[in-house]
Coordinates of C-alpha atoms in Angstrom, one line a residue:
X1 CA 118.3 42.6 -42.0
X2 CA 116.9 44.1 -45.0
X3 CA 118.9 43.3 -48.7
X4 CA 118.2 47.3 -49.2
X5 CA 120.4 48.4 -45.8
X6 CA 123.0 46.4 -45.7
X7 CA 127.0 46.7 -47.5
X8 CA 127.1 42.8 -49.5
X9 CA 130.8 42.1 -50.4
X10 CA 130.3 39.2 -52.5
X11 CA 134.0 36.6 -53.5
X12 CA 134.3 34.3 -55.5
X13 CA 137.0 32.2 -56.8
X14 CA 136.3 30.4 -60.2
X15 CA 133.9 31.0 -63.6
X16 CA 130.9 28.9 -62.1
X17 CA 131.6 31.4 -58.4
X18 CA 131.3 34.5 -61.2
X19 CA 127.9 33.7 -62.6
X20 CA 126.7 32.2 -58.8
X21 CA 127.9 35.6 -57.5
X22 CA 125.5 37.9 -60.4
X23 CA 122.8 36.4 -60.0
X24 CA 123.0 36.9 -55.8
X25 CA 124.3 40.8 -56.7
X26 CA 121.2 41.5 -58.6
X27 CA 119.3 40.7 -55.5
X28 CA 121.7 42.6 -53.0
X29 CA 121.5 46.2 -54.6
X30 CA 124.2 47.8 -52.6
X31 CA 127.0 45.1 -53.3
X32 CA 130.1 44.7 -54.8
X33 CA 131.9 41.6 -56.6
X34 CA 135.4 40.9 -56.2
X35 CA 136.8 38.0 -57.8
X36 CA 139.8 36.6 -58.7
X37 CA 138.9 34.9 -61.8
X38 CA 139.9 37.7 -65.3
X39 CA 136.4 39.4 -66.2
X40 CA 135.4 42.9 -67.9
X41 CA 135.2 45.5 -64.0
X42 CA 133.2 48.2 -63.6
X43 CA 132.1 50.4 -60.8
X44 CA 130.5 47.0 -58.8
X45 CA 132.7 44.2 -59.7
X46 CA 136.4 43.7 -59.3
X47 CA 138.9 41.7 -60.4
X48 CA 141.9 41.2 -57.4
X49 CA 145.2 39.4 -57.0
X50 CA 145.2 39.0 -53.5
X51 CA 141.9 37.7 -50.9
X52 CA 144.7 38.5 -48.1
X53 CA 144.9 41.9 -49.2
X54 CA 141.1 42.5 -50.0
X55 CA 140.1 41.0 -45.6
X56 CA 143.0 43.2 -44.7
X57 CA 141.6 46.5 -45.8
X58 CA 137.6 45.7 -46.1
X59 CA 136.9 42.9 -43.5
X60 CA 134.9 45.5 -41.4
X61 CA 133.9 47.7 -44.0
X62 CA 131.0 45.3 -45.0
X63 CA 127.7 44.2 -42.8
X64 CA 128.1 40.9 -44.6
X65 CA 130.5 39.0 -46.8
X66 CA 129.4 35.9 -49.2
X67 CA 131.8 33.9 -49.9
X68 CA 131.9 31.5 -53.4
X69 CA 133.9 28.9 -53.0
X70 CA 135.7 25.9 -50.8
X71 CA 134.4 26.4 -47.1
X72 CA 138.1 26.0 -46.4
X73 CA 139.2 29.3 -48.0
X74 CA 136.4 31.2 -46.3
X75 CA 137.5 30.2 -42.8
X76 CA 141.2 30.7 -43.4
X77 CA 140.4 34.3 -45.4
X78 CA 138.2 35.9 -42.6
X79 CA 140.3 33.9 -39.2
X80 CA 142.9 36.5 -38.8
X81 CA 139.9 39.6 -38.9
X82 CA 137.5 38.3 -36.4
X83 CA 137.3 40.3 -33.7
X84 CA 133.9 40.0 -32.0
X85 CA 130.5 38.7 -32.4
X86 CA 128.8 42.2 -32.0
X87 CA 130.5 43.5 -34.7
X88 CA 131.8 41.1 -36.9
X89 CA 130.2 41.0 -40.3
X90 CA 127.9 38.5 -41.2
X91 CA 129.6 35.8 -43.5
X92 CA 128.2 32.9 -45.6
X93 CA 129.7 30.2 -47.4
X94 CA 128.6 29.0 -50.6
X95 CA 130.0 26.2 -52.8
X96 CA 130.2 26.9 -56.5
X97 CA 127.3 24.5 -57.8
X98 CA 125.6 26.1 -55.7
X99 CA 123.8 23.2 -53.3
X100 CA 124.7 24.3 -50.0
X101 CA 124.6 28.2 -48.2
X102 CA 126.1 28.0 -44.8
X103 CA 126.1 30.7 -41.8
X104 CA 129.9 30.7 -41.2
X105 CA 130.1 33.6 -38.6
X106 CA 127.8 36.1 -37.0
X107 CA 124.6 33.9 -37.5
X108 CA 122.6 35.4 -35.3
X109 CA 123.8 39.1 -34.1
X110 CA 125.3 39.5 -37.9
X111 CA 122.1 37.9 -39.4
X112 CA 124.1 35.3 -41.0
X113 CA 121.6 32.9 -40.5
X114 CA 118.5 35.4 -41.7
X115 CA 120.7 36.0 -45.2
X116 CA 121.8 32.3 -45.6
X117 CA 117.8 31.1 -45.8
X118 CA 117.1 34.3 -47.9
X119 CA 120.2 33.1 -50.1
X120 CA 118.9 29.7 -50.0
X121 CA 115.5 30.9 -51.5
X122 CA 117.6 32.7 -54.1
X123 CA 120.0 30.0 -55.2
X124 CA 117.5 27.0 -54.6
X125 CA 119.8 25.8 -52.5
X126 CA 120.2 23.9 -49.0
X127 CA 120.4 26.5 -46.3
X128 CA 123.0 25.1 -43.3
X129 CA 122.5 26.7 -40.2
X130 CA 123.6 25.0 -36.6
X131 CA 123.1 27.1 -34.5
X132 CA 120.6 25.4 -32.1
X133 CA 117.5 27.8 -31.2
X134 CA 117.2 28.7 -35.1
X135 CA 117.4 24.8 -35.7
X136 CA 114.3 24.0 -33.0
X137 CA 112.8 27.6 -34.5
X138 CA 113.8 29.2 -30.6
X139 CA 113.9 32.7 -30.2
X140 CA 117.1 34.4 -30.6
X141 CA 117.8 35.6 -27.1
X142 CA 120.7 37.2 -27.4
X143 CA 119.5 39.2 -30.5
X144 CA 115.5 40.0 -29.4
X145 CA 117.0 43.5 -27.4
X146 CA 118.8 44.3 -30.6
X147 CA 115.8 43.6 -32.9
X148 CA 113.1 45.7 -30.8
X149 CA 115.2 48.7 -29.0
X150 CA 115.0 46.7 -25.6
X151 CA 118.1 46.8 -22.8
X152 CA 118.5 43.4 -20.6
X153 CA 119.6 42.3 -17.3
X154 CA 120.4 39.3 -16.7
X155 CA 120.8 37.3 -13.2
X156 CA 123.8 34.5 -14.7
X157 CA 126.3 34.8 -18.1
X158 CA 123.5 35.2 -20.9
X159 CA 125.0 32.1 -22.2
X160 CA 124.3 30.1 -19.4
X161 CA 120.4 31.5 -20.1
X162 CA 120.7 30.5 -23.2
X163 CA 121.7 26.8 -22.3
X164 CA 118.5 26.9 -20.1
X165 CA 116.5 27.7 -22.9
X166 CA 117.2 25.9 -25.9
X167 CA 117.6 22.9 -23.8
X168 CA 114.0 23.3 -23.3
X169 CA 113.8 23.9 -19.0
X170 CA 109.8 24.8 -18.3
X171 CA 110.2 28.8 -19.0
X172 CA 107.9 31.7 -17.8
X173 CA 107.5 34.7 -20.1
X174 CA 106.3 37.8 -18.0
X175 CA 104.6 40.2 -20.3
X176 CA 104.2 43.7 -18.3
X177 CA 104.2 46.1 -21.3
X178 CA 103.3 45.1 -24.7
X179 CA 105.1 46.2 -28.7
X180 CA 106.1 45.2 -31.2
X181 CA 108.3 42.8 -29.1
X182 CA 105.6 41.6 -27.0
X183 CA 103.6 40.7 -30.0
X184 CA 106.2 38.5 -31.5
X185 CA 106.8 36.6 -28.7
X186 CA 103.3 36.1 -28.0
X187 CA 102.5 35.1 -31.4
X188 CA 105.6 32.5 -31.5
X189 CA 105.5 30.9 -27.6
X190 CA 107.2 27.2 -27.9
X191 CA 105.6 24.7 -26.1
X192 CA 107.3 24.5 -22.5
X193 CA 106.9 28.7 -22.2
X194 CA 104.1 30.3 -20.1
X195 CA 102.9 33.4 -20.8
X196 CA 102.0 36.0 -17.6
X197 CA 100.8 39.5 -17.4
X198 CA 102.2 40.3 -14.3
X199 CA 104.9 38.8 -11.6
X200 CA 102.4 38.0 -9.5
X201 CA 100.1 35.6 -11.2
X202 CA 103.5 33.4 -11.6
X203 CA 104.3 30.5 -9.6
X204 CA 107.8 30.9 -10.0
X205 CA 108.7 27.6 -8.1
X206 CA 107.4 25.9 -11.4
X207 CA 110.3 26.9 -13.4
X208 CA 113.7 27.0 -14.3
X209 CA 113.8 30.0 -16.1
X210 CA 112.2 33.5 -16.1
X211 CA 111.6 36.3 -19.0
X212 CA 110.5 39.2 -18.2
X213 CA 109.9 42.1 -20.5
X214 CA 108.6 45.2 -18.8
X215 CA 109.9 47.9 -16.1
X216 CA 110.1 46.3 -12.8
X217 CA 113.3 45.8 -11.3
X218 CA 112.5 41.7 -10.2
X219 CA 114.1 40.0 -7.2
X220 CA 113.9 36.5 -7.9
X221 CA 115.8 33.7 -6.7
X222 CA 115.6 31.8 -10.3
X223 CA 117.4 32.6 -13.4
X224 CA 116.3 35.4 -14.6
X225 CA 116.7 37.3 -18.0
X226 CA 114.8 41.0 -18.0
X227 CA 114.0 43.0 -21.6
X228 CA 113.2 46.4 -21.1
X229 CA 111.7 48.7 -23.6
X230 CA 112.1 52.5 -23.2
X231 CA 108.4 52.3 -22.0
X232 CA 108.7 55.2 -19.1
X233 CA 109.4 58.7 -19.3
X234 CA 110.9 60.5 -16.4
X235 CA 109.9 64.0 -15.5
X236 CA 111.8 65.8 -13.4
X237 CA 112.3 69.1 -11.7
X238 CA 115.6 70.8 -9.7
X239 CA 117.3 73.8 -8.0
X240 CA 119.7 75.3 -10.0
X241 CA 122.7 74.6 -10.2
X242 CA 122.1 71.1 -8.9
X243 CA 125.6 69.4 -8.3
X244 CA 125.3 66.5 -10.9
X245 CA 126.6 64.0 -9.3
X246 CA 123.9 64.3 -6.7
X247 CA 121.3 64.4 -9.1
X248 CA 122.3 61.6 -11.1
X249 CA 123.0 60.0 -7.5
X250 CA 119.6 60.5 -6.5
X251 CA 117.4 59.6 -9.5
X252 CA 119.6 56.1 -9.6
X253 CA 118.6 55.6 -5.9
X254 CA 114.7 56.8 -5.7
X255 CA 114.1 54.8 -9.1
X256 CA 115.8 51.1 -6.8
X257 CA 113.4 52.3 -4.6
X258 CA 110.2 52.3 -6.7
X259 CA 111.8 49.2 -7.5
X260 CA 111.4 50.4 -11.6
X261 CA 114.8 49.8 -13.9
X262 CA 116.4 52.7 -15.5
X263 CA 117.3 50.3 -18.6
X264 CA 113.4 51.2 -18.5
X265 CA 113.2 54.9 -19.0
X266 CA 112.8 56.4 -22.6
X267 CA 113.1 59.4 -21.6
X268 CA 113.6 62.3 -19.6
X269 CA 111.8 65.9 -19.5
X270 CA 111.9 69.1 -17.8
X271 CA 111.6 73.1 -18.4
X272 CA 113.0 74.8 -20.9
X273 CA 114.9 76.9 -18.1
X274 CA 116.5 73.9 -17.0
X275 CA 118.4 73.5 -21.1
X276 CA 121.4 74.5 -19.5
X277 CA 121.3 72.6 -16.7
X278 CA 124.6 70.5 -16.4
X279 CA 123.5 67.8 -14.7
X280 CA 120.2 66.5 -16.9
X281 CA 123.0 66.5 -19.6
X282 CA 124.8 64.6 -17.7
X283 CA 122.6 61.8 -16.4
X284 CA 121.6 62.0 -20.2
X285 CA 125.2 61.1 -21.1
X286 CA 126.0 58.4 -18.5
X287 CA 122.6 56.5 -19.7
X288 CA 122.0 57.4 -22.8
X289 CA 118.6 58.4 -22.2
X290 CA 117.5 61.7 -24.4
X291 CA 116.9 65.0 -22.3
X292 CA 114.0 67.3 -23.4
X293 CA 112.6 70.7 -22.3
X294 CA 108.8 71.6 -22.7
X295 CA 107.9 75.2 -22.6
X296 CA 105.5 76.3 -19.8
X297 CA 102.7 76.9 -22.3
X298 CA 103.4 72.9 -23.4
X299 CA 104.0 71.9 -19.4
X300 CA 100.5 73.6 -18.3
X301 CA 98.7 71.9 -20.8
X302 CA 98.9 69.1 -18.2
X303 CA 96.2 69.0 -15.5
X304 CA 98.6 67.7 -13.2
X305 CA 97.8 65.8 -9.8
X306 CA 99.6 67.6 -6.9
X307 CA 99.8 71.4 -8.3
X308 CA 102.1 73.9 -6.8
X309 CA 101.7 77.7 -6.4
X310 CA 105.1 77.9 -5.3
X311 CA 106.5 76.6 -8.5
X312 CA 103.7 78.1 -10.1
X313 CA 105.3 81.7 -9.1
X314 CA 108.2 80.4 -9.9
X315 CA 108.3 79.1 -12.8
X316 CA 104.9 79.5 -14.3
X317 CA 103.6 76.5 -13.9
X318 CA 101.8 73.9 -11.4
X319 CA 104.3 71.5 -12.0
X320 CA 107.6 70.3 -13.8
X321 CA 107.7 66.7 -12.9
X322 CA 104.7 65.4 -13.5
X323 CA 104.0 67.5 -16.7
X324 CA 106.8 66.6 -18.0
X325 CA 106.2 63.2 -17.4
X326 CA 103.0 62.7 -19.0
X327 CA 103.9 64.5 -21.9
X328 CA 106.4 61.9 -22.8
X329 CA 103.9 59.7 -22.1
X330 CA 101.2 60.7 -24.0
X331 CA 98.6 60.1 -21.2
X332 CA 97.9 61.9 -18.5
X333 CA 98.4 59.2 -15.6
X334 CA 101.4 58.6 -13.4
X335 CA 103.0 55.2 -11.8
X336 CA 104.7 57.3 -9.7
X337 CA 103.1 60.9 -8.8
X338 CA 106.0 64.2 -8.2
X339 CA 108.3 63.2 -5.4
X340 CA 110.5 65.4 -3.6
X341 CA 114.6 64.2 -3.1
X342 CA 116.4 67.0 -0.5
X343 CA 120.0 65.7 -1.9
X344 CA 123.1 66.3 1.1
X345 CA 124.0 69.3 -0.6
X346 CA 120.3 70.7 0.8
X347 CA 119.1 71.2 -2.7
X348 CA 116.4 69.9 -4.0
X349 CA 114.9 67.8 -6.9
X350 CA 111.8 66.5 -8.4
X351 CA 111.0 63.5 -10.1
X352 CA 107.6 61.8 -11.3
X353 CA 107.2 58.2 -14.1
X354 CA 104.7 57.8 -16.2
X355 CA 104.4 54.7 -18.9
X356 CA 104.5 55.7 -22.0
X357 CA 101.2 54.9 -23.2
X358 CA 102.1 53.4 -26.7
X359 CA 103.6 50.7 -23.7
X360 CA 100.6 50.2 -21.7
X361 CA 98.9 46.6 -21.6
X362 CA 95.3 48.1 -21.7
X363 CA 92.0 47.5 -22.9
X364 CA 92.0 47.9 -26.9
X365 CA 89.5 47.6 -29.8
X366 CA 90.3 45.9 -33.1
X367 CA 88.8 46.8 -36.6
X368 CA 89.6 44.2 -38.7
X369 CA 88.4 43.4 -42.1
X370 CA 86.8 39.9 -42.8
X371 CA 88.2 40.0 -46.2
X372 CA 85.5 39.1 -49.3
X373 CA 84.2 36.1 -47.8
X374 CA 86.7 33.4 -48.6
X375 CA 88.2 32.5 -44.6
X376 CA 91.5 32.8 -46.3
X377 CA 91.4 35.9 -47.2
X378 CA 91.6 37.2 -44.1
X379 CA 95.2 38.8 -43.3
X380 CA 96.9 36.7 -40.7
X381 CA 97.7 39.8 -38.8
X382 CA 93.7 39.2 -38.5
X383 CA 93.5 35.4 -37.8
X384 CA 96.2 36.2 -34.8
X385 CA 93.4 39.2 -33.5
X386 CA 90.6 37.1 -33.8
X387 CA 92.6 34.1 -32.2
X388 CA 92.8 35.9 -29.7
X389 CA 89.9 37.9 -28.7
X390 CA 87.9 38.1 -25.5
X391 CA 85.4 39.6 -27.5
X392 CA 84.0 39.3 -31.1
X393 CA 81.0 41.5 -32.7
X394 CA 80.8 40.4 -36.3
X395 CA 78.5 41.5 -39.0
X396 CA 76.8 38.4 -40.1
X397 CA 74.6 39.3 -43.0
X398 CA 77.8 40.0 -44.5
X399 CA 81.0 38.0 -42.9
X400 CA 81.1 34.1 -42.9
X401 CA 80.1 32.7 -39.3
X402 CA 83.5 30.0 -40.5
X403 CA 86.0 33.2 -39.3
X404 CA 84.3 33.5 -35.7
X405 CA 85.4 29.7 -35.1
X406 CA 88.8 31.0 -34.7
X407 CA 88.1 32.9 -31.3
X408 CA 89.6 31.1 -27.8
X409 CA 87.5 29.4 -25.7
X410 CA 85.5 31.7 -23.5
X411 CA 85.4 34.1 -25.9
X412 CA 82.2 35.9 -26.2
X413 CA 80.8 36.0 -30.3
X414 CA 77.9 37.8 -30.6
X415 CA 76.3 38.8 -34.4
X416 CA 75.6 42.2 -34.6
X417 CA 72.7 41.9 -37.8
X418 CA 70.1 42.4 -35.4
X419 CA 71.8 45.2 -33.2
X420 CA 71.8 48.7 -32.5
X421 CA 75.3 50.6 -32.6
X422 CA 74.3 51.9 -28.8
X423 CA 73.7 47.7 -28.3
X424 CA 77.0 47.3 -29.8
X425 CA 78.7 49.9 -27.7
X426 CA 77.2 48.4 -24.7
X427 CA 78.7 45.5 -25.2
X428 CA 82.3 46.7 -25.9
X429 CA 81.8 49.1 -22.9
X430 CA 81.6 46.1 -20.4
X431 CA 84.8 44.2 -21.9
X432 CA 86.6 47.8 -22.3
X433 CA 85.8 48.0 -18.5
X434 CA 87.6 44.8 -17.9
X435 CA 90.8 45.2 -20.1
X436 CA 89.7 43.4 -22.4
X437 CA 90.8 43.0 -26.4
X438 CA 88.0 43.5 -28.4
X439 CA 87.2 43.3 -32.4
X440 CA 84.5 44.2 -34.2
X441 CA 85.0 41.9 -37.3
X442 CA 83.7 43.8 -40.8
X443 CA 83.5 42.6 -44.5
X444 CA 85.7 43.3 -46.7
X445 CA 88.1 46.4 -46.1
X446 CA 86.8 48.6 -42.5
X447 CA 87.8 51.6 -44.7
X448 CA 85.5 50.6 -47.9
X449 CA 81.8 51.2 -47.0
X450 CA 82.1 49.6 -43.7
X451 CA 80.3 52.2 -41.2
X452 CA 83.2 52.5 -39.1
X453 CA 83.1 56.5 -38.6
X454 CA 80.3 56.7 -36.5
X455 CA 81.9 54.0 -34.2
X456 CA 85.0 55.6 -33.9
X457 CA 83.6 58.6 -33.4
X458 CA 82.2 57.2 -29.7
X459 CA 85.5 55.4 -29.5
X460 CA 87.3 58.9 -29.6
X461 CA 84.6 60.6 -27.2
X462 CA 85.2 57.9 -24.4
X463 CA 88.8 58.4 -24.7
X464 CA 89.2 54.3 -26.0
X465 CA 92.1 53.0 -27.9
X466 CA 91.8 51.3 -31.3
X467 CA 93.4 50.6 -34.3
X468 CA 92.3 49.4 -38.0
X469 CA 93.9 45.9 -39.4
X470 CA 92.9 46.0 -43.1
X471 CA 91.0 43.6 -45.2
X472 CA 90.9 42.6 -48.6
X473 CA 88.0 44.2 -50.3
X474 CA 85.2 42.7 -52.7
X475 CA 86.5 44.4 -55.6
X476 CA 90.4 42.7 -55.1
X477 CA 88.8 39.8 -55.0
X478 CA 86.8 40.6 -57.9
X479 CA 89.8 41.3 -59.7
X480 CA 91.2 37.9 -58.8
X481 CA 88.1 35.9 -60.0
X482 CA 88.4 37.6 -63.5
X483 CA 92.1 37.6 -63.8
X484 CA 92.0 41.0 -64.8
X485 CA 94.2 43.7 -63.7
X486 CA 92.4 46.6 -63.1
X487 CA 95.0 49.5 -63.8
X488 CA 97.0 48.3 -67.3
X489 CA 98.8 51.1 -68.9
X490 CA 97.5 53.3 -71.7
X491 CA 94.3 51.9 -70.5
X492 CA 93.2 52.1 -67.4
X493 CA 95.5 53.5 -64.8
X494 CA 92.9 54.9 -62.7
X495 CA 90.2 52.4 -60.2
X496 CA 86.4 54.5 -59.1
X497 CA 85.4 52.8 -56.5
X498 CA 81.6 54.5 -56.0
X499 CA 77.5 53.4 -55.7
X500 CA 74.8 54.9 -57.1
X501 CA 72.5 56.8 -55.6
X502 CA 69.5 55.2 -53.3
X503 CA 67.8 56.5 -50.9
X504 CA 70.7 57.2 -49.6
X505 CA 71.6 60.8 -51.3
X506 CA 75.6 61.0 -53.1
X507 CA 77.2 64.4 -53.1
X508 CA 76.7 66.8 -55.6
X509 CA 80.3 66.1 -57.0
X510 CA 80.2 62.3 -57.0
X511 CA 77.5 61.7 -59.5
X512 CA 78.3 58.5 -61.5
X513 CA 77.5 60.1 -64.5
X514 CA 80.2 62.6 -64.2
X515 CA 82.7 60.2 -63.2
X516 CA 82.2 57.7 -66.1
X517 CA 83.4 60.9 -68.2
X518 CA 86.8 59.1 -67.0
X519 CA 86.4 55.7 -68.4
X520 CA 88.2 54.3 -66.0
X521 CA 87.6 51.0 -64.5
X522 CA 84.4 51.5 -61.8
X523 CA 84.0 49.0 -58.9
X524 CA 79.9 50.0 -58.4
X525 CA 78.8 48.7 -54.8
X526 CA 75.3 48.7 -53.0
X527 CA 73.4 49.4 -56.3
X528 CA 71.6 46.6 -57.8
X529 CA 68.3 47.7 -56.9
X530 CA 68.8 50.9 -59.3
X531 CA 70.8 48.7 -62.0
X532 CA 68.5 50.2 -64.8
X533 CA 69.8 54.1 -63.6
X534 CA 73.1 53.1 -63.2
X535 CA 72.7 51.8 -66.6
X536 CA 71.6 54.5 -68.2
X537 CA 74.8 57.4 -66.4
X538 CA 77.4 55.0 -67.4
X539 CA 76.0 54.9 -71.5
X540 CA 76.5 58.5 -71.3
X541 CA 80.1 58.1 -71.3
X542 CA 80.9 53.9 -71.8
X543 CA 80.3 52.9 -74.9
X544 CA 78.2 49.9 -74.8
X545 CA 80.4 47.1 -75.7
X546 CA 82.7 48.6 -72.7
X547 CA 83.7 44.7 -70.5
X548 CA 81.1 44.2 -67.5
X549 CA 81.0 42.2 -64.9
X550 CA 78.5 41.2 -62.5
X551 CA 79.8 39.5 -59.1
X552 CA 77.2 37.9 -56.1
X553 CA 78.8 37.3 -53.2
X554 CA 82.5 36.9 -54.4
X555 CA 84.7 34.3 -53.2
X556 CA 82.3 33.4 -51.1
X557 CA 81.1 29.0 -51.4
X558 CA 78.1 30.1 -53.2
X559 CA 79.7 33.1 -55.3
X560 CA 78.0 33.6 -58.6
X561 CA 79.9 35.5 -61.6
X562 CA 78.5 36.7 -64.9
X563 CA 80.3 38.5 -67.5
X564 CA 78.9 40.7 -70.5
X565 CA 78.9 44.5 -72.3
X566 CA 77.4 47.2 -70.2
X567 CA 74.4 47.1 -72.1
X568 CA 73.8 44.0 -70.9
X569 CA 73.9 45.0 -67.3
X570 CA 70.3 45.5 -66.2
X571 CA 69.4 42.2 -67.9
X572 CA 72.0 39.6 -66.0
X573 CA 70.2 41.4 -62.5
X574 CA 67.2 41.0 -63.8
X575 CA 67.2 37.2 -65.2
X576 CA 69.4 36.1 -62.1
X577 CA 66.8 37.4 -59.5
X578 CA 69.8 39.6 -58.1
X579 CA 68.8 42.1 -55.4
X580 CA 71.9 42.2 -53.0
X581 CA 75.4 41.4 -52.4
X582 CA 76.6 42.5 -55.8
X583 CA 79.2 44.3 -56.8
X584 CA 79.5 45.7 -60.7
X585 CA 82.8 46.2 -62.4
X586 CA 83.1 48.0 -65.9
X587 CA 85.9 49.3 -67.9
X588 CA 88.0 48.2 -70.5
X589 CA 90.6 46.3 -68.5
X590 CA 88.1 43.7 -67.4
X591 CA 89.5 40.4 -69.2
X592 CA 91.6 42.6 -71.2
X593 CA 95.1 41.3 -72.4
X594 CA 97.3 44.0 -73.7
X595 CA 99.9 46.5 -73.5
X596 CA 102.9 46.0 -71.1
X597 CA 104.4 48.0 -68.2
X598 CA 107.3 49.4 -68.6
X599 CA 108.6 48.4 -65.2
X600 CA 110.1 44.9 -66.7
X601 CA 110.7 46.2 -70.6
X602 CA 114.7 45.8 -70.8
X603 CA 115.0 49.3 -71.6
X604 CA 113.8 50.5 -68.4
X605 CA 116.3 51.3 -65.7
X606 CA 116.0 51.4 -61.9
X607 CA 117.8 51.5 -58.7
X608 CA 117.0 47.7 -58.5
X609 CA 117.7 47.3 -62.1
X610 CA 121.4 48.5 -63.3
X611 CA 122.0 49.1 -67.1
X612 CA 123.6 46.5 -68.7
X613 CA 126.9 47.5 -70.1
X614 CA 127.4 47.4 -73.8
X615 CA 130.1 44.9 -74.9
X616 CA 132.1 46.1 -76.9
X617 CA 133.0 43.7 -80.0

């Protein structure tokens, strides 16, 4: 839950409470302040005569209520209006000295616990949260489905499942698919939970609770909580005017036969000629599953596994169900190929199932930015990926070897400095074929002189899954070292990242002398060997006394930094015998301490900071 999206009501009863309420109101911009004290009313601050009337009229109209006052007043005020934990708003109570913030109602589902933690930080107060899973930093099993868009099925009442979990009974977590939610579960696994990636690999006799995330129907004699992401695409074709009840029942029975949970179906697709087929609309409505259709041209883009000449003559395509499932899934493979079903009325339908590519747990390549040199400047996401990788190739001449110490036991870790691109790809091919996790670790941020384009071209040709994790570039580490803002109002609002023209030619329209006309903050990479040439080009437009910084391996343990004027650039390079791993920064923003941003000016108003009302004397 974000303070930027929720409607918050703040209710207070004392002058000190009003002060606290106004502080909170600045943090929750979609908030209304209600008080029994005499105040100057405005659009967002209202004086009330009766708390009970306010609760009667407005309790369910807000996502969250923050009471500032005695806990007893809070409890008595909300008691008559509490309905159900799945629909009640979050309620938080704060004493009017701002010492304690307590979650009162809808701790998990309503996000009161989350808001309580946030408010405690705002007020520097003690958060009071009594929910067992939060106190133990355990997963809130009752809110996982809502948080990640999953559906659930439990073999026992959910409270019994939660009781087993919070009492830390031996638990197996089976992750059949991969998405944002499963990544969270992997990162935050409690020590009494073991992770598996298929139920066949799990010896269920060792566990008292099974948690499953995937699409299968599990038949096990253990307490089971199944969580189903919308990860399956269902393609279907049918006879005209097929009876809705027969189609619905037929699909339901077929899914059971295939051991697929209907809760995992993300959408159902067919041909455009089925745009008005009532049976599909009824199926969609019953199971809250979107129904989409595709033109013959779209369906024919898929090479189906079981083409039919009969369907081609009638509909103009070689297969509806497989093609639709493939398009829904974003990949040309099927969990269940085209299957024909004859209903009791004699009318037929077909179906096919595909796992959506974004959910498939398969090999992947992460191009990770290692940061500027200091291992602590690696992003948290980069660290997690490194710690779980099966294969790590790192640019040893530019990436600290210490970063590879994060690798798990058994991972392959190779320095690519002496390898050709083809040798690197050969290693990646071996691990990709095994469905492994591969990391290509690049210095700084991969998108800046990272030489990743040539790798991605090969990955695309091979059909490999890959993604990029940004890193902190040396120009950002330089700004931090220099304690400089590179974009200062009325001084410099542009940063140029470039290099000089040495052995590798520059595009004709990117000459340093031409870019120097802007007199922006210029960060020049890979150019120490042609410093004299660079200096001459910069001096065509920058004054000689323009501030300059020369940074060698900035943020590494052996970093060295020299500052001066642009006229001293060549001297600094020559005197210190610098030959590589140097960044040159030039511009008025280097070390500047003048000018003020309008962003925090008291005359500048915006959606998060409303204009203060002028008090009349």
